[in-house]
PDB file of C-alpha atoms in Angstrom:
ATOM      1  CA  UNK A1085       1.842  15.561  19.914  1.00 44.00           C
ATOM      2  CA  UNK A1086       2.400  16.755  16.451  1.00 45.00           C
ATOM      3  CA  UNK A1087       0.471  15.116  13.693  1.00 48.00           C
ATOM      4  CA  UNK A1088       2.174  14.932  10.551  1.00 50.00           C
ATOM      5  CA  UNK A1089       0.463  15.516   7.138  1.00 51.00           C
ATOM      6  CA  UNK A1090      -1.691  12.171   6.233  1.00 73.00           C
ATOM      7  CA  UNK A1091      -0.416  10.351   3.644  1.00 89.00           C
ATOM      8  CA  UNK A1092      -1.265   7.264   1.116  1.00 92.00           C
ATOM      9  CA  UNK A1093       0.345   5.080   3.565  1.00 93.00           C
ATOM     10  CA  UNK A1094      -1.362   5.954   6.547  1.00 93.00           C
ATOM     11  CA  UNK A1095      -4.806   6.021   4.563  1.00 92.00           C
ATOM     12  CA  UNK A1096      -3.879   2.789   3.529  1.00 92.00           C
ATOM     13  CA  UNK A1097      -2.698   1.502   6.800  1.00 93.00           C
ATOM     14  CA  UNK A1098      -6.325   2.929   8.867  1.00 93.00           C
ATOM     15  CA  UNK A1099      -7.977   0.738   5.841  1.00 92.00           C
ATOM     16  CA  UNK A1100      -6.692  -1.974   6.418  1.00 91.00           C
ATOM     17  CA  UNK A1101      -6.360  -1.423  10.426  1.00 92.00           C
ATOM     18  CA  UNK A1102     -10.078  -0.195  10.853  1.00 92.00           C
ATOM     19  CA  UNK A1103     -11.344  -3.887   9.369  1.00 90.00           C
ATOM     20  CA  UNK A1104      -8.688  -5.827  11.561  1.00 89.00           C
ATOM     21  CA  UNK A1105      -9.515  -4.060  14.814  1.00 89.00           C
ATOM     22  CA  UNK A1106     -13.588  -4.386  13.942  1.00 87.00           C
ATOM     23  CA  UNK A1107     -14.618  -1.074  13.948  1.00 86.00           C
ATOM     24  CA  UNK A1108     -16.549  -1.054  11.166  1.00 71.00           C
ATOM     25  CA  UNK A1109     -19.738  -3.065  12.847  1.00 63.00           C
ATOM     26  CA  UNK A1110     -22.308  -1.435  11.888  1.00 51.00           C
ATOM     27  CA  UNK A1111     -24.606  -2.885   9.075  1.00 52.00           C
ATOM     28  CA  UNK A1112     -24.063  -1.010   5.715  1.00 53.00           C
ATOM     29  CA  UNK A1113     -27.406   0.125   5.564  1.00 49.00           C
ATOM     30  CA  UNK A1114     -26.801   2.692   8.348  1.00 49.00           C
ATOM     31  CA  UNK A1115     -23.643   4.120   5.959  1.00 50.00           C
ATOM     32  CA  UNK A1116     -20.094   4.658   7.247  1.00 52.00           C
ATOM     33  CA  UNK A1117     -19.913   6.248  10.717  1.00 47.00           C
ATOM     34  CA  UNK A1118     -17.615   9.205  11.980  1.00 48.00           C
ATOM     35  CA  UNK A1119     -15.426   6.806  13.692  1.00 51.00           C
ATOM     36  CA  UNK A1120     -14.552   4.729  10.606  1.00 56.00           C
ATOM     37  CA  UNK A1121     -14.683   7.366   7.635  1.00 64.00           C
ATOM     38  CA  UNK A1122     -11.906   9.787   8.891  1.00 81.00           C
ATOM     39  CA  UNK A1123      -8.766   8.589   9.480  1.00 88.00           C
ATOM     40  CA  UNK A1124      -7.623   9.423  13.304  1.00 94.00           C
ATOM     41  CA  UNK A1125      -4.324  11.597  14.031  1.00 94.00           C
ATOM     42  CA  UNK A1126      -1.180  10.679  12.900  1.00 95.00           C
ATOM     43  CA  UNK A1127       2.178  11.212  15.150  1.00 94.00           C
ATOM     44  CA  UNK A1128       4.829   9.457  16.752  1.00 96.00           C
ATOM     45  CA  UNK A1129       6.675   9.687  19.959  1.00 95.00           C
ATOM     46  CA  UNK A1130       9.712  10.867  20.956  1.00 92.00           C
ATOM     47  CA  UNK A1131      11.552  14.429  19.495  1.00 91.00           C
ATOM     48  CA  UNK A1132      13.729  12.149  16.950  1.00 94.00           C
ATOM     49  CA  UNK A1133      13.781   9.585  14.433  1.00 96.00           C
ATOM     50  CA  UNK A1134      15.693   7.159  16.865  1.00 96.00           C
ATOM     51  CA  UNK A1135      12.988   7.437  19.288  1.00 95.00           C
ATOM     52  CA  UNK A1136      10.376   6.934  17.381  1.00 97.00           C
ATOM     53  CA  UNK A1137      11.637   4.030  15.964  1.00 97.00           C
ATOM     54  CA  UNK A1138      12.326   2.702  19.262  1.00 96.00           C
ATOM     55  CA  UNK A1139       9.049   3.578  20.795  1.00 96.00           C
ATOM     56  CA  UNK A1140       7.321   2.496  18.148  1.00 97.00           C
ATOM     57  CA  UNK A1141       8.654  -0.626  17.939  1.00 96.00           C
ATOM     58  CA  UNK A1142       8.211  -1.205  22.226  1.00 97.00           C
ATOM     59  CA  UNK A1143       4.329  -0.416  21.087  1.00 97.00           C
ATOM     60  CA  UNK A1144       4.186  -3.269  18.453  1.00 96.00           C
ATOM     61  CA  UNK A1145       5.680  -5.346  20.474  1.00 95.00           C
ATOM     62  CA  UNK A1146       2.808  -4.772  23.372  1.00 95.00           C
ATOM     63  CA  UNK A1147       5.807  -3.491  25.878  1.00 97.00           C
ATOM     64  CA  UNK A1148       5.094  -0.037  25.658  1.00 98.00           C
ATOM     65  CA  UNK A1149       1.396   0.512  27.034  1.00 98.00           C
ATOM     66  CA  UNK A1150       1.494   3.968  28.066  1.00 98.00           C
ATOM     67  CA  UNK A1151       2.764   7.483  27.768  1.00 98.00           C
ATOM     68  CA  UNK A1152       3.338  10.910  29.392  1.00 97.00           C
ATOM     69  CA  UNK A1153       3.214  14.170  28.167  1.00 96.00           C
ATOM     70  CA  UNK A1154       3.442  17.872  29.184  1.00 96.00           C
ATOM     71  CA  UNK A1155       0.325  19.306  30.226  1.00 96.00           C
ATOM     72  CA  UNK A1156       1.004  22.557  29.281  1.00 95.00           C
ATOM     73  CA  UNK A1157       2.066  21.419  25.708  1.00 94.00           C
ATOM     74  CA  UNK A1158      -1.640  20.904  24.956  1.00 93.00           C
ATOM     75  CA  UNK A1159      -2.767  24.395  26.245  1.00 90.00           C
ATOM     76  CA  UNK A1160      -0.397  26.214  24.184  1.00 93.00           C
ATOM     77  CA  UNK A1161      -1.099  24.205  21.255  1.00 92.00           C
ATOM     78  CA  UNK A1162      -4.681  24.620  21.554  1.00 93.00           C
ATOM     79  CA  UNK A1163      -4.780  20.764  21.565  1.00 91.00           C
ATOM     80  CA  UNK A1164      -7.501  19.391  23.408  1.00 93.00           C
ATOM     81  CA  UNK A1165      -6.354  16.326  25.941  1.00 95.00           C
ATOM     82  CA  UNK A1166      -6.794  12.291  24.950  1.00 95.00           C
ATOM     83  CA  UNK A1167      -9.872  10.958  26.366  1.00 96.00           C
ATOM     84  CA  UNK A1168     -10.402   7.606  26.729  1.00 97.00           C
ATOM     85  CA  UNK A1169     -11.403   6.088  23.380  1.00 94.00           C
ATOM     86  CA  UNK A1170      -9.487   8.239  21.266  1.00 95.00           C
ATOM     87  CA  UNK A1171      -7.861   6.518  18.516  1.00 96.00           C
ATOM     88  CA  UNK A1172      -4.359   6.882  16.679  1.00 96.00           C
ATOM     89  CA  UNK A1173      -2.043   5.749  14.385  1.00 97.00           C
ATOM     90  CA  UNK A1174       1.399   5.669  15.886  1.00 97.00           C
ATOM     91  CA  UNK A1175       4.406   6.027  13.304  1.00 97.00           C
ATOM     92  CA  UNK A1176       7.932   5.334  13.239  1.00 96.00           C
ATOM     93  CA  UNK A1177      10.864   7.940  12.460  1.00 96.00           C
ATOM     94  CA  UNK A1178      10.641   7.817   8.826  1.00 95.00           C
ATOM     95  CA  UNK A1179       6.492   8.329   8.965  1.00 95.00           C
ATOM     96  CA  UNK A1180       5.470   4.376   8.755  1.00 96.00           C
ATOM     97  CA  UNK A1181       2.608   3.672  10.259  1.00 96.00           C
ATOM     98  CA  UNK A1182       3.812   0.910  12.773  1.00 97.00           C
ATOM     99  CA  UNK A1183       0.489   0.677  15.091  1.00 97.00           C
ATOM    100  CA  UNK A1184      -3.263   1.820  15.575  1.00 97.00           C
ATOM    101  CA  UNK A1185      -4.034   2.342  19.057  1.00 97.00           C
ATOM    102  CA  UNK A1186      -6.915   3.254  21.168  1.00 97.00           C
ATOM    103  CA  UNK A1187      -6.840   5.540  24.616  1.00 97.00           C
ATOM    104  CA  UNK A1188      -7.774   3.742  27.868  1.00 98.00           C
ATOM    105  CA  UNK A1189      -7.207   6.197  30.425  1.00 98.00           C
ATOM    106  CA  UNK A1190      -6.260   9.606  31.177  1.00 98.00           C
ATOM    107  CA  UNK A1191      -4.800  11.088  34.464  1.00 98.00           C
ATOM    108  CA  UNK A1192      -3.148  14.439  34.759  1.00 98.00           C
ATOM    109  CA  UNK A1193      -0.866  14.280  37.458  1.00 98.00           C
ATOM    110  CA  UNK A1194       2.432  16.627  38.567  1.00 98.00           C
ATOM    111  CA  UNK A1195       5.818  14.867  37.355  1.00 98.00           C
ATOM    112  CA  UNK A1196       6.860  14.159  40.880  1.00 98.00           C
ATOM    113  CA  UNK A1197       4.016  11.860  41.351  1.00 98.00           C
ATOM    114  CA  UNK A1198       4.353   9.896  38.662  1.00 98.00           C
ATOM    115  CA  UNK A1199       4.357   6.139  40.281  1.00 98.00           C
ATOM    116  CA  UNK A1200       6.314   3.088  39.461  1.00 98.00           C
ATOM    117  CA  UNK A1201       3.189   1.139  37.934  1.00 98.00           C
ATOM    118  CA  UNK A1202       2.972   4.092  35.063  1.00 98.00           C
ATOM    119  CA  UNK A1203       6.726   3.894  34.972  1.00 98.00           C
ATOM    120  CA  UNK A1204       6.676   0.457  33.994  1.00 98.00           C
ATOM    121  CA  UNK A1205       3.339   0.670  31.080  1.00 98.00           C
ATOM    122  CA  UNK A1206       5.955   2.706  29.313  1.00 97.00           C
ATOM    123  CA  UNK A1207       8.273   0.203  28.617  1.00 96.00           C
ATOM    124  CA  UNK A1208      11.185   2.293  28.259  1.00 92.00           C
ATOM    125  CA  UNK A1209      14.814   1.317  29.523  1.00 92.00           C
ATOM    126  CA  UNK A1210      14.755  -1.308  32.658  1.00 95.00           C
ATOM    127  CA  UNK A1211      11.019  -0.031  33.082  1.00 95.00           C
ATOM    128  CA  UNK A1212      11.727   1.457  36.887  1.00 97.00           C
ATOM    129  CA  UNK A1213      10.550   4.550  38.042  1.00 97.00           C
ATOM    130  CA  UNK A1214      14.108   6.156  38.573  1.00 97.00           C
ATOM    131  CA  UNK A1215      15.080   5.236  35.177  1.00 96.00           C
ATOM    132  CA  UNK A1216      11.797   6.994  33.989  1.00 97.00           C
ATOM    133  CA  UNK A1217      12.109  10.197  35.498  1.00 97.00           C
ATOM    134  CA  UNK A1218      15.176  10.549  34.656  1.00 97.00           C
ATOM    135  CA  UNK A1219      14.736  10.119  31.016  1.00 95.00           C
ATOM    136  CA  UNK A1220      11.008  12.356  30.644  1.00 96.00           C
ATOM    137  CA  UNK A1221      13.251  14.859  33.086  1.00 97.00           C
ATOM    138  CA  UNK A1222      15.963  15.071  30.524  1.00 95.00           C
ATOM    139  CA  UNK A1223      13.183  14.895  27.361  1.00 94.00           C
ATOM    140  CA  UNK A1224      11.131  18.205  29.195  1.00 95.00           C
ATOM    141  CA  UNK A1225      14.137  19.732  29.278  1.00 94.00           C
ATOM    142  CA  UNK A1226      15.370  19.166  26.033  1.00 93.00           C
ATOM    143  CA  UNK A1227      12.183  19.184  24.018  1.00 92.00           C
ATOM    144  CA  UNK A1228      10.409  23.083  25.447  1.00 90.00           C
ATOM    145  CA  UNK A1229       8.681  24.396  22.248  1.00 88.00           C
ATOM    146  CA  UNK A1230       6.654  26.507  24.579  1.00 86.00           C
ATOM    147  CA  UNK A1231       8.950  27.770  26.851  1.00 89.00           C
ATOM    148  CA  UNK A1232       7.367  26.075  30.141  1.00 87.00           C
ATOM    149  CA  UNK A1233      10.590  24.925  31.470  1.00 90.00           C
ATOM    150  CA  UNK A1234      10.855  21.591  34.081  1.00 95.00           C
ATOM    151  CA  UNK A1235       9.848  21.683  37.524  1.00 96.00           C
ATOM    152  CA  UNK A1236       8.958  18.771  39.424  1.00 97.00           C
ATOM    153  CA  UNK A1237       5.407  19.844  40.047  1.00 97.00           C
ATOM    154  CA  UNK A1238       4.881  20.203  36.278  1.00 97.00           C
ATOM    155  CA  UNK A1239       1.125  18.650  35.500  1.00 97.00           C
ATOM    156  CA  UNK A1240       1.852  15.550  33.407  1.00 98.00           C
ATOM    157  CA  UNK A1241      -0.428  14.030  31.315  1.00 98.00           C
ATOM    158  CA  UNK A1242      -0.138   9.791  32.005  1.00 98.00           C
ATOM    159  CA  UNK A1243      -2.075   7.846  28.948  1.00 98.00           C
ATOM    160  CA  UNK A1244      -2.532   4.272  28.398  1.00 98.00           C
ATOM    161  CA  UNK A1245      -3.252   3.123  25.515  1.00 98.00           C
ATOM    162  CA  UNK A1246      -3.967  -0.493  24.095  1.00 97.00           C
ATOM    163  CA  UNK A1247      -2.855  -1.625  20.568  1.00 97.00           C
ATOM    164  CA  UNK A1248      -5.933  -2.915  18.326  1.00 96.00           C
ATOM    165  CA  UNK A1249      -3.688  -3.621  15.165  1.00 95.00           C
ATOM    166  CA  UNK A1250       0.097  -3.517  15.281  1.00 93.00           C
ATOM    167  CA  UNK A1251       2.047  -3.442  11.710  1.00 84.00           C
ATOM    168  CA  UNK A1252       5.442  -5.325  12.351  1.00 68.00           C
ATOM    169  CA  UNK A1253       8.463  -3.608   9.884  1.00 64.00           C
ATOM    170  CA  UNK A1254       8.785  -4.965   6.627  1.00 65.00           C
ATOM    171  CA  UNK A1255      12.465  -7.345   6.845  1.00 56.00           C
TER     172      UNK A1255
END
């Protein structure tokens, strides 16, 4: 959920995005709209550079399709919740932007109900449920800025996202 400082790059990259993924229909004569002149939030996923890499990376390669997140993380951070349509630009560890994406859906749901079909639009691991809760289990615990703790019945934010312009690495 943190959105790191903008930077050339990522200016550069929603340029060049914005014009790939069409959003800038509208005839000139009506001027730039909001959606196209400001550059959407910035962040990647994952509490490490090694995870952002790698979930970065499952995004540009159309595996990973959705996310979860701690409910509660939003509330103390003052940070209203994704609605569908929001746009971002995802980064990798070193703060490359890798992919703009755009929200689909939003569910809030507690941890424990999480279902296999979410499990899967994540990508992550062998893509199974089990292997999913075990890993966001281990990540809430790990990664509690505000103190919420884990419990099973944790509200969970579940997000899908689709890519409109993936940026492979540079080889």
């Amino acid at each position: 959920m943190s959105q790191p400082a903008s930077s050339p790059e990522v200016e550069n990259f929603w340029v060049l995005a914005r014009r790939q993924a069409k959003l800038e229909r509208l005839p000139a004569y009506f001027g730039p709209s909001g959606l196209v002149s400001l550059p959407p939030p910035a962040w990647s996923f994952g509490a490490t550079q090694e995870q952002a890499d790698e979930l970065a990376g499952l995004v540009v390669d159309g595996v990973k399709t959705a996310t979860a997140s701690a409910a509660e993380d939003y509330a103390a951070e003052g940070v209203p919740l994704p609605e569908p349509g929001t746009l971002g630009i995802v980064l990798d560890g070193a703060g490359h932007p890798r992919a703009l994406v755009a929200t689909t859906e939003v569910a809030v749901v507690a941890f424990d109900r999480v279902d296999a079909e979410h499990a899967h639009a994540e990508g992550e691991g062998d893509r199974t449920l089990a292997t999913w809760r075990h890993r966001h289990e281990t990540f809430f615990r790990e990664v509690d800025p505000h103190g919420r703790g884990f419990r099973p019945d944790m509200p969970v934010v579940l997000e899908r996202f689709r890519v409109l312009h993936p940026k492979p690495p540079k080889r």
